[in-house]
Amino acid sequence: MPDQELLSTEPATGAVLWRHPIGDADTEVAIARASWAAWAARPLAVRIEALRRFANVVRQRADAFTDLLARETGKPLWEARTEVETVIAKVDISVTSYSERTGQRRIEAPMNTRLALRHKPHGVLAVLGPYNFPAHLPNGHIVPALLAGNAVVFKPSEKTPASGAFLVDCFHAAGIPEGCIRLLIGGPDQGKALASHPDIDGLLFTGSANTGIALNRQFAARPEKILALEMGGNNPIVVWNTPDLYSAAVLVVQSAFTTAGQRCTAARRLIVDEKLFEPLMAELNKLIGRLIIGEPHADPQPFMGPVIDNNTADMLTESFLTLSTMGGRPLRHMERLIENRPFLTPGMVDMTEAREKVDVELFGPILQVFRKASFEEAIAEANDTRYGLSASLVSQDPRLYDQFWANIRAGIVNWNKPTNGASSAAPFGGVGWSGNHRPSAYYAADYCAYPVVSSESEQARAAMGVGLRDA
Ligand code: NAD
Ligand code: SIN
């Protein structure tokens, strides 16, 4: 039934992992619409309790969830385990964030008036997820949305549907009404049907800039619906005035190649003081040569696994060659380790003398390198992108960091830390093509509810002091 069923295959082996009928957006939205008001009417304490039970269900099923995430994405077990831990931690973070960002407040007002700020849920929110963190990232929208009293229709990526289904099953097993969190299985067609559905009140999206821009265009005519976009990056890491080049190399490798480069916050461009270029490359080459690349359950555990599928691996290999044809000088060739499987080795290209540059997100283990003579040129190169998600400086000089922080345009600006590994307990989002100013993670509460301000008094006692003739 190829037209009716979605198949999920393991990137590392090509084996079929899971299959499921394609879903129907109309059906799922109708169920969610019928369910959200009762959920919204429950006291907040009841919704918190239900979400804490969800965290417990995930805790109980952690080993099975870890195994599934590793198989379906190809990421190593150690990394899949951290994803499961992040899913669990999201509940407490969201409870705190809900009360700090969207809780109730009384505002100072003149005598006899109570000015109250409270928040209401939007209604039915659609969530579209990416494949690189198929549990953690959609969960970062779903938990705050449910907490605020919304119902959710979640469409996981067509490349990782089993992980999405597992996540939804954990909500149901925790007693969260089945109508309030719906699973829609499918690909871009089902995503389009969901996004354009008249009965959703908003869309919370994590994925590529291309899709996000298409959604933004579509929502331009629907100002009444909330749209939160978390998109990609073309993130720089700058190495300047640092004595410890081994540590610099570790930070570059962690930034560029963790999760086989499939992180929105991965470093795509290394910008380095030309005087440090040779010794840093020597350290990088030594370190990359030692990286274990293998299937998720391998022992010893690999640093990174395959990219998500063969098509993606082919596209990345082609992109690497394109960089060379644009005048890039390969510093380390990206190789396919096993024929017909998407295991790639990290590739690096020196683009300093290239005739042209491309400002696109190459979502895999490719690092472009730029040598610069001054720190000002390095900052200009770092900012030469339409994106603005994350940026890091590796340097021992605090004044350089001050200059970097003040001049870099990105939502995450780090110092002597990788570009990735962002904390869920902090706001997460970028500028430019990386987002639409509705940051997620700790700030997700903001787009899951709208503020209602009420001027209130127990009695209808009123008087007019001016503008009246004598009675
Ligand atoms: P994608 O844009 O291809 O797909 C994301 C989701 O949108 C999927 O569920 C997909 O089925 C759906 N979709 C695709 N086209 C659609 C359309 N026209 N209308 C409606 N839905 C559509 O992204 P991906 O390849 O799955 O994920 C990788 C991308 O996600 C990278 O660009 C990465 O940078 C980005 N990402 C961003 C963040 C962030 O928080 N900023 C985090 C992780 C990943
Ligand atoms: C991601 O969301 O793709 C990565 C988050 C991070 O590692 O910073």
XYZ file of C-alpha atoms and ligand atoms in Angstrom:
523
model
C 0.000 0.000 0.000
C 2.745 2.463 -0.906
C 0.368 5.413 -1.397
C -1.404 4.930 1.911
C 1.393 3.987 4.279
C 4.439 5.771 5.625
C 7.519 3.628 6.162
C 10.335 4.560 8.496
C 13.738 3.002 7.855
C 16.854 2.909 10.019
C 19.556 5.074 8.430
C 22.350 2.846 9.760
C 21.047 -0.409 8.292
C 18.291 0.445 5.808
C 15.949 -1.931 7.662
C 12.282 -1.021 7.860
C 11.624 0.055 11.433
C 7.959 1.042 11.435
C 5.008 1.536 9.138
C 1.744 3.336 9.640
C -1.210 4.531 7.554
C -1.028 8.161 6.438
C -3.311 10.328 8.565
C -5.963 12.872 7.732
C -5.640 16.488 8.916
C -9.404 17.137 8.847
C -10.092 14.231 11.194
C -7.348 15.108 13.679
C -8.187 18.814 13.795
C -11.884 18.052 14.312
C -11.082 15.771 17.274
C -8.756 18.344 18.810
C -11.285 21.149 18.295
C -13.968 19.131 20.081
C -11.639 18.468 23.027
C -9.733 21.646 23.773
C -12.350 23.615 25.719
C -12.767 20.922 28.401
C -8.989 20.707 28.785
C -8.666 24.497 29.006
C -11.379 24.557 31.695
C -9.458 22.187 33.955
C -7.578 23.934 36.766
C -3.936 24.623 35.973
C -2.910 22.347 38.866
C -4.670 19.439 37.137
C -2.882 20.105 33.846
C 0.451 20.356 35.684
C -0.238 17.069 37.429
C -1.068 15.380 34.111
C 2.156 16.631 32.535
C 4.178 15.438 35.528
C 2.628 12.000 34.978
C 3.758 12.270 31.342
C 7.324 12.915 32.529
C 7.063 9.797 34.698
C 5.799 7.683 31.810
C 8.769 8.811 29.685
C 11.092 8.023 32.611
C 9.639 4.501 32.855
C 9.979 3.975 29.109
C 13.353 5.719 28.794
C 15.309 2.684 27.563
C 12.810 1.824 24.827
C 12.536 5.488 23.778
C 16.332 5.853 23.657
C 16.652 2.755 21.526
C 13.954 3.928 19.114
C 15.408 7.433 18.741
C 18.847 5.972 18.075
C 17.535 3.533 15.469
C 15.292 6.019 13.688
C 17.714 8.978 13.547
C 21.006 7.058 13.507
C 22.366 9.135 16.397
C 24.476 7.275 18.993
C 22.751 5.794 22.041
C 24.489 8.218 24.420
C 23.035 11.125 22.479
C 19.562 9.606 22.170
C 19.597 9.167 25.959
C 20.267 12.889 26.448
C 17.305 13.625 24.159
C 15.021 11.514 26.365
C 16.332 13.282 29.486
C 15.581 16.629 27.854
C 12.003 15.517 27.131
C 11.542 14.684 30.826
C 13.141 17.929 32.027
C 10.871 19.987 29.767
C 7.888 19.598 32.081
C 9.388 21.327 35.128
C 11.014 23.996 32.947
C 7.655 24.714 31.308
C 5.790 24.885 34.622
C 8.263 27.508 35.878
C 8.195 29.362 32.598
C 4.372 29.346 32.479
C 4.159 30.987 35.880
C 6.983 33.476 35.261
C 6.028 34.468 31.700
C 2.280 33.932 31.480
C 1.001 33.494 35.010
C -1.533 35.722 36.719
C -0.531 39.177 37.962
C -2.245 42.002 39.712
C -1.192 45.374 38.359
C -1.125 48.540 40.486
C -4.265 50.599 39.782
C -6.190 53.503 41.410
C -8.472 52.850 44.391
C -11.433 50.484 43.981
C -10.024 49.027 40.797
C -8.438 45.668 40.387
C -6.360 45.438 37.232
C -5.665 41.786 36.532
C -3.438 40.200 33.912
C -4.300 36.624 33.026
C -3.639 34.415 30.010
C -5.871 32.253 27.840
C -4.942 29.431 25.471
C -5.398 29.927 21.726
C -7.401 26.745 21.137
C -6.013 24.180 18.680
C -2.313 24.478 17.847
C -0.577 22.549 15.081
C 3.016 21.417 15.679
C 5.321 20.441 12.791
C 8.538 18.709 13.810
C 11.963 18.127 12.210
C 13.889 14.854 12.115
C 17.100 15.722 13.955
C 15.477 15.899 17.419
C 12.176 14.148 16.716
C 11.151 14.090 20.396
C 12.851 17.001 22.143
C 11.988 19.761 19.659
C 8.271 19.101 19.075
C 7.973 18.384 22.793
C 9.372 21.873 23.399
C 6.188 23.214 21.760
C 3.729 20.510 22.882
C 4.332 20.614 26.646
C 3.947 24.409 26.990
C 0.954 24.338 24.627
C -0.858 21.678 26.679
C 0.082 23.352 29.933
C -1.506 26.595 28.740
C -4.737 24.707 27.930
C -4.456 24.215 24.165
C -5.126 21.036 22.245
C -2.362 19.994 19.846
C -2.214 18.251 16.484
C 1.365 17.076 15.988
C 2.802 16.008 12.660
C 6.261 14.516 13.126
C 8.782 14.538 10.296
C 8.104 11.856 7.690
C 11.697 10.720 8.361
C 11.091 10.041 12.071
C 7.384 9.249 12.497
C 7.864 6.344 14.935
C 9.566 8.609 17.480
C 6.687 11.078 17.147
C 4.151 8.295 17.669
C 6.032 7.070 20.752
C 5.977 10.587 22.218
C 2.223 10.971 21.676
C 1.572 7.562 23.197
C 3.396 8.699 26.369
C 1.001 11.663 26.689
C -1.998 9.355 26.318
C -0.584 6.795 28.755
C -0.236 9.616 31.299
C -3.980 10.245 31.108
C -3.887 13.386 28.994
C -7.147 13.164 27.024
C -6.550 11.537 23.644
C -8.479 14.334 21.950
C -6.060 16.942 23.280
C -2.898 15.590 21.695
C -3.380 14.125 18.231
C -0.859 12.447 15.973
C -0.948 13.159 12.253
C 1.280 10.818 10.257
C 2.477 11.995 6.866
C 4.851 14.166 4.896
C 4.777 17.688 3.446
C 1.301 17.137 1.949
C -0.179 16.402 5.365
C 1.899 19.307 6.761
C 0.350 21.623 4.168
C -3.160 20.334 4.877
C -2.641 20.927 8.599
C -1.036 24.356 8.195
C -3.826 25.596 5.938
C -6.630 24.108 8.007
C -9.215 26.773 8.871
C -9.827 25.268 12.323
C -6.347 25.624 13.757
C -5.569 28.708 15.821
C -1.854 28.628 15.235
C 1.181 26.719 14.046
C 4.396 26.024 15.944
C 7.069 25.010 13.454
C 10.610 23.699 13.737
C 12.346 22.950 10.461
C 14.147 24.433 7.496
C 14.064 28.071 6.389
C 12.554 27.075 3.027
C 9.511 25.509 4.672
C 9.299 28.257 7.294
C 9.286 30.976 4.648
C 6.536 29.166 2.698
C 4.475 28.965 5.900
C 5.118 32.620 6.687
C 3.841 33.583 3.237
C 0.743 31.450 3.736
C 0.036 32.911 7.182
C 0.451 36.505 5.961
C -3.230 36.487 5.027
C -4.204 35.021 8.425
C -3.142 37.596 11.022
C -5.531 36.041 13.551
C -3.409 32.896 13.805
C -0.184 32.630 15.773
C 2.866 31.414 13.851
C 6.107 30.508 15.628
C 9.016 29.639 13.338
C 12.232 27.974 14.500
C 14.431 27.554 11.448
C 18.007 26.844 10.480
C 21.343 28.619 10.699
C 24.627 29.265 8.905
C 26.453 29.616 12.169
C 30.019 30.914 12.613
C 32.671 29.891 15.124
C 35.564 32.360 15.326
C 38.988 31.312 16.690
C 41.178 34.251 17.685
C 43.983 34.849 20.186
C 43.764 31.556 22.023
C 46.757 29.635 23.375
C 45.146 26.203 23.725
C 44.610 24.992 20.175
C 43.683 21.468 21.224
C 40.704 22.889 23.171
C 39.878 25.146 20.226
C 39.845 22.090 17.948
C 37.565 20.200 20.374
C 35.127 23.120 20.440
C 35.146 23.336 16.629
C 34.587 19.581 16.211
C 31.789 19.522 18.800
C 30.163 22.544 17.153
C 30.406 21.343 13.562
C 30.108 17.567 13.695
C 28.026 16.481 16.706
C 24.915 14.646 15.426
C 26.777 14.383 12.087
C 26.295 18.151 11.722
C 22.507 17.797 11.864
C 21.846 20.481 14.446
C 20.328 23.835 13.670
C 22.991 25.389 15.901
C 25.905 23.498 14.308
C 28.890 25.599 13.215
C 28.888 25.760 9.418
C 31.749 28.281 9.118
C 35.084 28.370 10.936
C 36.612 31.850 10.822
C 40.195 31.851 12.032
C 43.086 34.259 12.494
C 45.301 33.507 9.507
C 48.275 33.140 11.883
C 46.501 30.322 13.738
C 45.227 28.564 10.627
C 48.046 26.011 10.122
C 48.436 24.908 13.765
C 44.660 24.781 14.263
C 44.214 22.666 11.130
C 46.892 20.280 12.396
C 44.962 19.844 15.677
C 41.655 19.506 13.840
C 42.980 16.872 11.473
C 44.441 14.849 14.346
C 41.171 15.000 16.268
C 38.880 14.279 13.310
C 41.073 11.318 12.389
C 40.302 9.829 15.820
C 36.502 10.273 15.671
C 34.510 7.050 15.761
C 31.748 7.105 13.173
C 29.400 4.167 13.435
C 25.998 2.728 13.987
C 24.132 3.894 17.105
C 24.567 0.717 19.165
C 28.258 0.187 18.347
C 30.711 -0.504 21.142
C 32.742 1.610 21.839
C 30.117 4.287 21.314
C 30.642 6.407 18.227
C 31.004 10.179 18.287
C 28.549 10.429 15.417
C 26.324 8.233 13.295
C 25.052 8.499 9.724
C 23.056 11.385 8.315
C 19.340 10.747 8.049
C 19.177 8.989 4.661
C 20.973 8.223 1.394
C 19.382 11.138 -0.485
C 20.660 13.561 2.133
C 24.128 11.982 1.999
C 24.134 12.292 -1.823
C 23.048 15.933 -1.621
C 25.783 16.721 0.916
C 28.448 14.980 -1.163
C 27.336 17.014 -4.156
C 27.385 20.231 -2.110
C 30.945 19.483 -1.018
C 31.978 19.146 -4.677
C 30.098 22.349 -5.559
C 32.083 24.270 -2.950
C 35.250 23.048 -4.679
C 33.992 24.126 -8.113
C 33.326 27.595 -6.640
C 37.029 27.882 -5.825
C 36.999 26.254 -2.399
C 40.124 24.252 -1.480
C 39.291 20.896 0.157
C 41.126 20.611 3.467
C 39.595 17.280 4.334
C 37.475 15.303 1.896
C 34.065 14.114 2.947
C 33.896 10.388 2.334
C 31.113 7.835 2.202
C 32.238 5.110 4.619
C 29.895 2.343 3.440
C 28.461 2.100 -0.053
C 24.736 2.763 -0.118
C 24.555 3.824 3.519
C 24.598 7.478 4.674
C 27.729 7.394 6.874
C 29.832 10.462 6.014
C 33.180 11.541 7.383
C 33.581 15.233 8.336
C 34.588 17.438 5.418
C 36.322 20.826 5.507
C 36.797 23.322 2.664
C 38.873 26.498 2.707
C 36.599 29.117 1.109
C 38.912 32.113 1.708
C 39.861 32.464 -1.965
C 36.596 31.137 -3.419
C 35.075 33.117 -6.300
C 31.631 32.974 -4.717
C 30.024 32.029 -1.446
C 26.688 30.402 -0.758
C 24.646 31.444 2.231
C 22.724 28.205 2.660
C 22.491 25.768 5.508
C 24.303 22.544 4.574
C 22.668 20.295 7.175
C 25.447 17.750 7.657
C 29.145 17.366 8.507
C 30.592 20.067 6.221
C 32.629 22.948 7.629
C 33.646 25.925 5.492
C 36.834 27.677 6.628
C 37.722 31.366 6.229
C 41.161 32.818 7.128
C 41.139 36.476 8.174
C 43.835 39.077 8.929
C 41.895 41.204 11.435
C 39.227 40.600 14.057
C 36.989 43.230 12.394
C 37.126 41.242 9.138
C 36.316 38.087 11.097
C 33.200 39.709 12.591
C 32.129 41.007 9.174
C 32.500 37.484 7.737
C 30.570 35.978 10.659
C 27.704 38.411 10.061
C 27.687 37.855 6.302
C 24.599 35.636 6.395
C 20.831 35.969 6.183
C 20.550 33.642 9.162
C 21.261 34.502 12.796
C 20.872 31.534 15.100
C 24.132 30.938 16.986
C 27.744 32.132 17.015
C 30.777 31.357 19.167
C 34.101 32.983 19.871
C 37.086 30.929 21.031
C 39.544 33.378 22.583
C 41.360 34.149 25.819
C 40.728 37.890 25.404
C 37.617 39.247 27.190
C 37.789 42.489 25.204
C 37.446 40.519 21.997
C 34.406 38.793 23.463
C 32.878 42.184 24.364
C 33.416 43.313 20.783
C 32.071 40.016 19.415
C 28.969 40.067 21.639
C 28.189 43.678 20.744
C 28.537 43.207 16.986
C 27.313 39.692 16.203
C 23.726 39.375 15.055
C 22.420 36.070 16.443
C 20.059 34.778 19.117
C 22.794 32.702 20.807
C 26.258 34.226 21.280
C 28.759 32.024 23.172
C 32.307 32.395 24.475
C 34.702 29.437 24.642
C 31.717 27.116 24.289
C 30.355 25.272 21.254
C 27.720 26.897 19.030
C 25.313 24.051 19.882
C 24.053 22.382 23.066
C 21.633 25.180 23.925
C 19.885 24.959 27.285
C 16.117 24.298 27.326
C 15.926 26.446 30.444
C 16.831 29.547 28.412
C 15.037 31.263 25.521
C 15.966 29.688 22.198
C 15.627 31.361 18.816
C 17.377 33.376 16.208
C 17.042 36.436 14.018
C 17.039 36.800 10.232
C 16.095 33.582 8.476
C 16.496 31.617 11.714
C 13.140 32.612 13.188
C 10.322 35.125 13.397
C 11.011 36.643 16.805
C 8.980 34.095 18.712
C 11.779 32.311 20.553
C 11.096 28.848 21.886
C 12.358 26.773 24.862
C 11.915 28.901 28.009
C 9.953 31.555 26.065
C 7.596 29.022 24.416
C 5.034 29.987 27.074
C 4.709 33.369 25.341
C 3.279 32.023 22.096
C 1.100 29.332 23.712
C -1.255 31.803 25.410
C -2.494 35.326 24.885
C -2.736 37.974 27.606
C -6.123 39.192 28.813
C -6.202 42.342 30.911
C -9.259 42.944 33.088
C -10.200 46.034 35.013
C -12.454 44.697 37.783
C -14.489 45.827 40.746
C -16.777 43.771 42.995
C -19.557 46.374 42.812
C -20.931 48.488 39.971
C -20.467 51.740 41.899
C -19.667 54.620 39.523
C -19.757 58.422 39.343
C -19.088 61.095 36.690
C -17.051 64.062 37.882
C -16.836 66.264 34.752
C -18.789 67.145 31.612
C -22.300 67.065 33.159
C -24.846 69.942 33.469
C -26.381 70.442 36.909
C -29.342 68.087 37.446
P 11.707 20.510 6.939
O 11.451 21.973 6.840
O 11.978 19.765 5.695
O 10.449 19.762 7.619
C 9.957 20.146 8.896
C 8.506 19.694 8.988
O 7.704 20.434 8.074
C 8.298 18.215 8.634
O 7.333 17.698 9.515
C 7.785 18.269 7.201
O 6.989 17.166 6.844
C 6.975 19.555 7.205
N 6.862 20.215 5.903
C 7.747 20.206 4.882
N 7.318 21.008 3.883
C 6.136 21.519 4.282
C 5.206 22.450 3.710
N 5.412 23.001 2.516
N 4.103 22.795 4.420
C 3.887 22.276 5.656
N 4.736 21.388 6.242
C 5.847 21.033 5.570
O 12.880 20.342 8.005
P 13.720 19.005 8.330
O 14.586 18.720 7.158
O 12.816 17.952 8.836
O 14.613 19.455 9.560
C 15.882 20.019 9.436
C 15.783 21.515 9.493
O 15.227 21.901 10.748
C 17.121 22.217 9.422
O 16.988 23.322 8.569
C 17.378 22.665 10.846
O 18.221 23.778 10.950
C 15.998 22.961 11.297
N 15.930 22.924 12.751
C 15.685 24.094 13.416
C 15.690 24.096 14.808
C 15.421 25.337 15.591
O 14.947 25.219 16.712
N 15.721 26.531 15.084
C 15.934 22.922 15.493
C 16.159 21.755 14.770
C 16.142 21.764 13.402
C 18.956 21.769 17.506
O 17.876 22.136 18.017
O 19.053 21.344 16.325
C 20.174 21.851 18.314
C 19.995 22.465 19.622
C 21.364 22.655 20.149
O 22.140 21.694 20.174
O 21.700 23.802 20.471
